[in-house]
Short mmCIF file of C-alpha atoms in Angstrom, two decimals:
data_model
loop_
_atom_site.label_atom_id
_atom_site.label_comp_id
_atom_site.label_asym_id
_atom_site.label_seq_id
_atom_site.Cartn_x
_atom_site.Cartn_y
_atom_site.Cartn_z
CA UNK A 1 0.00 0.00 0.00
CA UNK A 2 1.16 3.50 -0.76
CA UNK A 3 2.19 5.47 2.27
CA UNK A 4 1.24 8.83 0.77
CA UNK A 5 -1.69 9.19 -1.61
CA UNK A 6 -2.49 12.31 -3.56
CA UNK A 7 -5.62 11.54 -5.53
CA UNK A 8 -5.73 14.70 -7.63
CA UNK A 9 -3.26 14.58 -10.53
CA UNK A 10 -4.33 18.08 -11.52
CA UNK A 11 -6.35 20.95 -10.07
CA UNK A 12 -7.53 24.28 -11.44
CA UNK A 13 -8.44 27.36 -9.43
CA UNK A 14 -9.33 30.94 -10.23
CA UNK A 15 -6.97 33.62 -9.05
CA UNK A 16 -7.88 34.94 -5.57
CA UNK A 17 -9.91 31.86 -4.69
CA UNK A 18 -8.97 29.20 -2.16
CA UNK A 19 -8.00 25.68 -3.13
CA UNK A 20 -7.55 22.44 -1.19
CA UNK A 21 -5.04 19.81 -2.24
CA UNK A 22 -5.71 16.37 -0.81
CA UNK A 23 -3.24 14.08 0.92
CA UNK A 24 -3.88 10.87 2.82
CA UNK A 25 -1.22 8.83 4.54
CA UNK A 26 -0.72 5.40 5.98
CA UNK A 27 1.45 4.67 9.00
CA UNK A 28 1.34 2.61 12.17
CA UNK A 29 3.72 4.97 13.97
CA UNK A 30 2.28 7.23 16.67
CA UNK A 31 4.91 9.87 16.05
CA UNK A 32 5.33 11.19 12.54
CA UNK A 33 5.54 14.41 10.57
CA UNK A 34 3.81 15.61 7.44
CA UNK A 35 5.31 18.05 4.97
CA UNK A 36 4.21 19.90 1.88
CA UNK A 37 6.63 20.97 -0.82
CA UNK A 38 6.09 23.10 -3.91
CA UNK A 39 7.89 22.48 -7.19
CA UNK A 40 7.44 25.26 -9.76
CA UNK A 41 8.25 24.73 -13.41
CA UNK A 42 11.82 25.84 -12.73
CA UNK A 43 12.28 22.56 -10.87
CA UNK A 44 13.40 23.47 -7.38
CA UNK A 45 11.69 21.91 -4.35
CA UNK A 46 10.45 24.46 -1.84
CA UNK A 47 9.37 23.54 1.69
CA UNK A 48 5.98 25.07 2.55
CA UNK A 49 4.56 23.76 5.80
CA UNK A 50 4.91 21.07 8.45
CA UNK A 51 2.48 19.28 10.78
CA UNK A 52 3.60 17.02 13.61
CA UNK A 53 1.38 14.14 14.63
CA UNK A 54 1.15 15.47 18.19
CA UNK A 55 0.43 19.04 17.19
CA UNK A 56 -3.01 19.94 18.43
CA UNK A 57 -3.51 22.88 16.15
CA UNK A 58 -3.45 22.93 12.38
CA UNK A 59 -0.25 24.41 11.00
CA UNK A 60 -0.38 27.74 9.19
CA UNK A 61 2.25 29.63 7.21
CA UNK A 62 0.98 32.78 5.58
CA UNK A 63 -1.52 31.79 2.89
CA UNK A 64 -0.85 28.10 3.48
CA UNK A 65 -2.66 26.05 6.09
CA UNK A 66 -2.80 22.36 6.73
CA UNK A 67 -6.14 20.72 7.47
CA UNK A 68 -4.94 17.86 9.67
CA UNK A 69 -7.49 15.16 10.43
CA UNK A 70 -5.61 12.50 12.35
CA UNK A 71 -8.42 9.96 12.63
CA UNK A 72 -8.92 10.08 8.88
CA UNK A 73 -5.17 10.14 8.25
CA UNK A 74 -5.46 13.16 6.03
CA UNK A 75 -3.30 16.26 5.78
CA UNK A 76 -4.79 18.49 3.13
CA UNK A 77 -3.06 21.69 2.06
CA UNK A 78 -5.24 24.78 1.80
CA UNK A 79 -3.99 27.73 -0.21
CA UNK A 80 -6.01 30.89 0.35
CA UNK A 81 -6.26 33.77 -2.12
CA UNK A 82 -4.51 31.92 -4.94
CA UNK A 83 -1.97 33.80 -6.99
CA UNK A 84 -0.66 33.08 -10.48
CA UNK A 85 2.70 32.24 -8.93
CA UNK A 86 1.10 29.38 -7.03
CA UNK A 87 0.89 27.39 -10.25
CA UNK A 88 3.21 24.46 -9.58
CA UNK A 89 3.40 20.81 -8.60
CA UNK A 90 2.68 20.21 -4.92
CA UNK A 91 4.00 17.21 -3.03
CA UNK A 92 2.87 15.79 0.28
CA UNK A 93 5.49 13.84 2.26
CA UNK A 94 5.72 11.95 5.53
CA UNK A 95 8.50 11.28 7.99
CA UNK A 96 7.82 8.30 10.25
CA UNK A 97 9.28 8.32 13.74
CA UNK A 98 9.94 11.20 16.08
CA UNK A 99 11.83 14.27 15.00
CA UNK A 100 14.64 13.74 17.51
CA UNK A 101 15.48 10.33 16.20
CA UNK A 102 17.89 9.28 13.52
CA UNK A 103 15.41 8.36 10.82
CA UNK A 104 14.84 11.40 8.69
CA UNK A 105 13.61 9.56 5.64
CA UNK A 106 10.71 11.19 3.80
CA UNK A 107 8.22 9.37 1.62
CA UNK A 108 6.67 11.54 -1.06
CA UNK A 109 3.35 11.31 -2.85
CA UNK A 110 3.02 11.51 -6.63
CA UNK A 111 2.07 15.16 -6.53
CA UNK A 112 -0.77 17.41 -7.68
CA UNK A 113 -0.29 19.90 -10.49
CA UNK A 114 -2.07 23.13 -9.59
CA UNK A 115 -2.93 25.66 -12.26
CA UNK A 116 -4.12 29.10 -11.22
CA UNK A 117 -6.20 30.80 -13.90
CA UNK A 118 -6.31 34.61 -14.22
CA UNK B 1 23.56 31.46 3.72
CA UNK B 2 24.21 29.25 0.74
CA UNK B 3 21.71 26.52 0.11
CA UNK B 4 22.44 23.01 -1.06
CA UNK B 5 24.81 23.14 -4.02
CA UNK B 6 24.74 20.58 -6.78
CA UNK B 7 26.94 20.18 -9.80
CA UNK B 8 26.69 19.88 -12.67
CA UNK B 9 23.24 21.35 -13.28
CA UNK B 10 22.94 19.53 -16.59
CA UNK B 11 24.77 16.47 -17.83
CA UNK B 12 24.46 14.79 -21.20
CA UNK B 13 26.41 11.61 -21.69
CA UNK B 14 26.43 8.50 -23.79
CA UNK B 15 25.36 5.08 -22.68
CA UNK B 16 28.18 3.22 -20.95
CA UNK B 17 29.94 6.30 -19.66
CA UNK B 18 30.57 6.99 -16.00
CA UNK B 19 28.62 9.86 -14.47
CA UNK B 20 29.44 11.58 -11.19
CA UNK B 21 27.02 13.96 -9.53
CA UNK B 22 28.20 16.18 -6.70
CA UNK B 23 26.53 17.75 -3.71
CA UNK B 24 27.52 20.18 -0.99
CA UNK B 25 24.97 20.23 1.86
CA UNK B 26 24.08 23.24 3.94
CA UNK B 27 26.76 23.89 6.54
CA UNK B 28 25.83 22.33 9.88
CA UNK B 29 23.36 19.86 8.41
CA UNK B 30 24.29 16.29 9.21
CA UNK B 31 21.77 14.38 7.12
CA UNK B 32 22.08 14.15 3.35
CA UNK B 33 19.69 12.59 0.87
CA UNK B 34 19.88 11.65 -2.80
CA UNK B 35 16.61 11.51 -4.77
CA UNK B 36 15.74 10.72 -8.36
CA UNK B 37 12.70 12.24 -10.07
CA UNK B 38 11.09 10.91 -13.23
CA UNK B 39 7.67 11.33 -14.75
CA UNK B 40 6.93 7.64 -14.41
CA UNK B 41 8.13 7.00 -10.86
CA UNK B 42 7.91 10.40 -9.23
CA UNK B 43 10.37 11.35 -6.51
CA UNK B 44 12.31 8.36 -5.17
CA UNK B 45 14.78 8.30 -2.31
CA UNK B 46 17.95 6.56 -3.42
CA UNK B 47 20.12 6.76 -0.31
CA UNK B 48 20.62 8.87 2.77
CA UNK B 49 23.47 9.55 5.18
CA UNK B 50 23.56 10.61 8.82
CA UNK B 51 26.89 12.01 10.01
CA UNK B 52 28.53 10.82 6.78
CA UNK B 53 27.40 7.23 7.34
CA UNK B 54 25.01 5.58 4.85
CA UNK B 55 21.84 4.67 6.74
CA UNK B 56 19.47 3.43 4.09
CA UNK B 57 20.46 2.56 0.53
CA UNK B 58 17.45 0.40 -0.23
CA UNK B 59 16.41 2.79 -2.96
CA UNK B 60 19.59 2.44 -4.98
CA UNK B 61 18.33 0.72 -8.13
CA UNK B 62 21.29 -1.55 -8.80
CA UNK B 63 25.01 -2.02 -8.42
CA UNK B 64 25.70 0.51 -11.13
CA UNK B 65 24.80 3.20 -8.60
CA UNK B 66 27.07 4.10 -5.72
CA UNK B 67 27.20 7.02 -3.30
CA UNK B 68 29.83 8.32 -0.95
CA UNK B 69 30.11 11.00 1.67
CA UNK B 70 33.79 11.37 2.57
CA UNK B 71 33.17 14.36 4.82
CA UNK B 72 30.36 16.52 6.17
CA UNK B 73 30.49 18.97 3.28
CA UNK B 74 30.62 16.75 0.22
CA UNK B 75 28.84 13.80 -1.33
CA UNK B 76 28.91 12.08 -4.71
CA UNK B 77 26.49 9.86 -6.58
CA UNK B 78 28.14 7.80 -9.28
CA UNK B 79 26.55 5.80 -12.07
CA UNK B 80 28.84 3.38 -13.88
CA UNK B 81 28.03 2.40 -16.56
CA UNK B 82 25.16 4.75 -17.32
CA UNK B 83 22.08 3.65 -19.27
CA UNK B 84 19.33 5.64 -21.04
CA UNK B 85 16.83 4.64 -18.32
CA UNK B 86 18.96 6.53 -15.80
CA UNK B 87 17.87 9.80 -17.43
CA UNK B 88 16.18 11.81 -14.69
CA UNK B 89 16.59 14.78 -12.41
CA UNK B 90 18.74 13.93 -9.41
CA UNK B 91 18.21 15.98 -6.28
CA UNK B 92 20.38 16.25 -3.23
CA UNK B 93 18.82 17.46 0.03
CA UNK B 94 20.10 18.07 3.54
CA UNK B 95 18.53 18.49 6.96
CA UNK B 96 19.46 19.20 10.55
CA UNK B 97 18.33 17.45 13.73
CA UNK B 98 18.63 20.53 15.91
CA UNK B 99 16.00 20.87 18.61
CA UNK B 100 12.94 22.77 17.53
CA UNK B 101 13.57 22.01 13.88
CA UNK B 102 11.00 20.25 11.80
CA UNK B 103 13.84 18.30 10.20
CA UNK B 104 12.56 19.63 6.92
CA UNK B 105 14.78 18.79 4.02
CA UNK B 106 16.31 21.57 1.97
CA UNK B 107 16.73 20.62 -1.65
CA UNK B 108 19.39 21.57 -4.11
CA UNK B 109 18.50 22.76 -7.63
CA UNK B 110 18.93 19.28 -9.07
CA UNK B 111 21.06 17.78 -11.83
CA UNK B 112 19.26 16.96 -15.05
CA UNK B 113 20.92 13.86 -16.47
CA UNK B 114 20.37 12.72 -20.02
CA UNK B 115 21.92 9.45 -21.13
CA UNK B 116 21.84 8.97 -24.90
#
C-alpha cells in the first residue's frame, strides 16, 4: 500500500480563490511528521509547511494552512487567495518516527499539479 | 547562507559512460539525501546519510549506482556504466536534527541527467 496518496493529478483554481489539495497517509507509527513541498516549473523543491502528529492545532504559514485530520489520516493543504505564482506541482510527504530520532527519511506522494487561472 | 549546491546542473552523456554527480549540503546539516525524479516513478529516495554514514540505501536501483560522503560537506552519486533509463533529475537534500527544527529537508537545484 502506498504510504502517501495524492488523488488529484491536476487541479484548477481561479486567481484569488482558495483551493484544497488532498493528501492521505498510511502509518502505524504514533509519532510522525507531514510536509508539503512546492515544485514550480523551474524545478526546485520548496518547503511550505509542516504538521507534527502530536500538534493539536493545524499548522499555518501565511496563505498556506494544513487541514490535519488525524483519525482520517489526512493532511490536506489549503492555499487561500490563490496567486498566479502558485501554479506548480505540490508534493505531500511523511517522515515516520519522532523528530529527535535518527530516521529522517521522507516518503513523497506523486504530486498534484495546480494551475491558477487569471 | 548558501543553500544546497549541486553540480553539474545539466549532464548529457552516452550510454556506458561513467557519471558523477556532486553535492555540498548546507553547513551544519548532518543528514544528506539523494533523490531521483522521473515522470513515471515520481520522486524516489535513493540513499541517505547521517553524520557521513550511509543509513538506508534500499532505494539504490542496482550495483551501477554508488554514493559516498567522505566528509560533512561533500557527497557524490556515481553511475557506472550509465544507461538511457537513468535519465532523470537527481536531487540532493540536507537536513538538521537541531531541537525545535522540523527536520525539513532543503533541496538543491537538481542535476538533469540525459543518457543517450
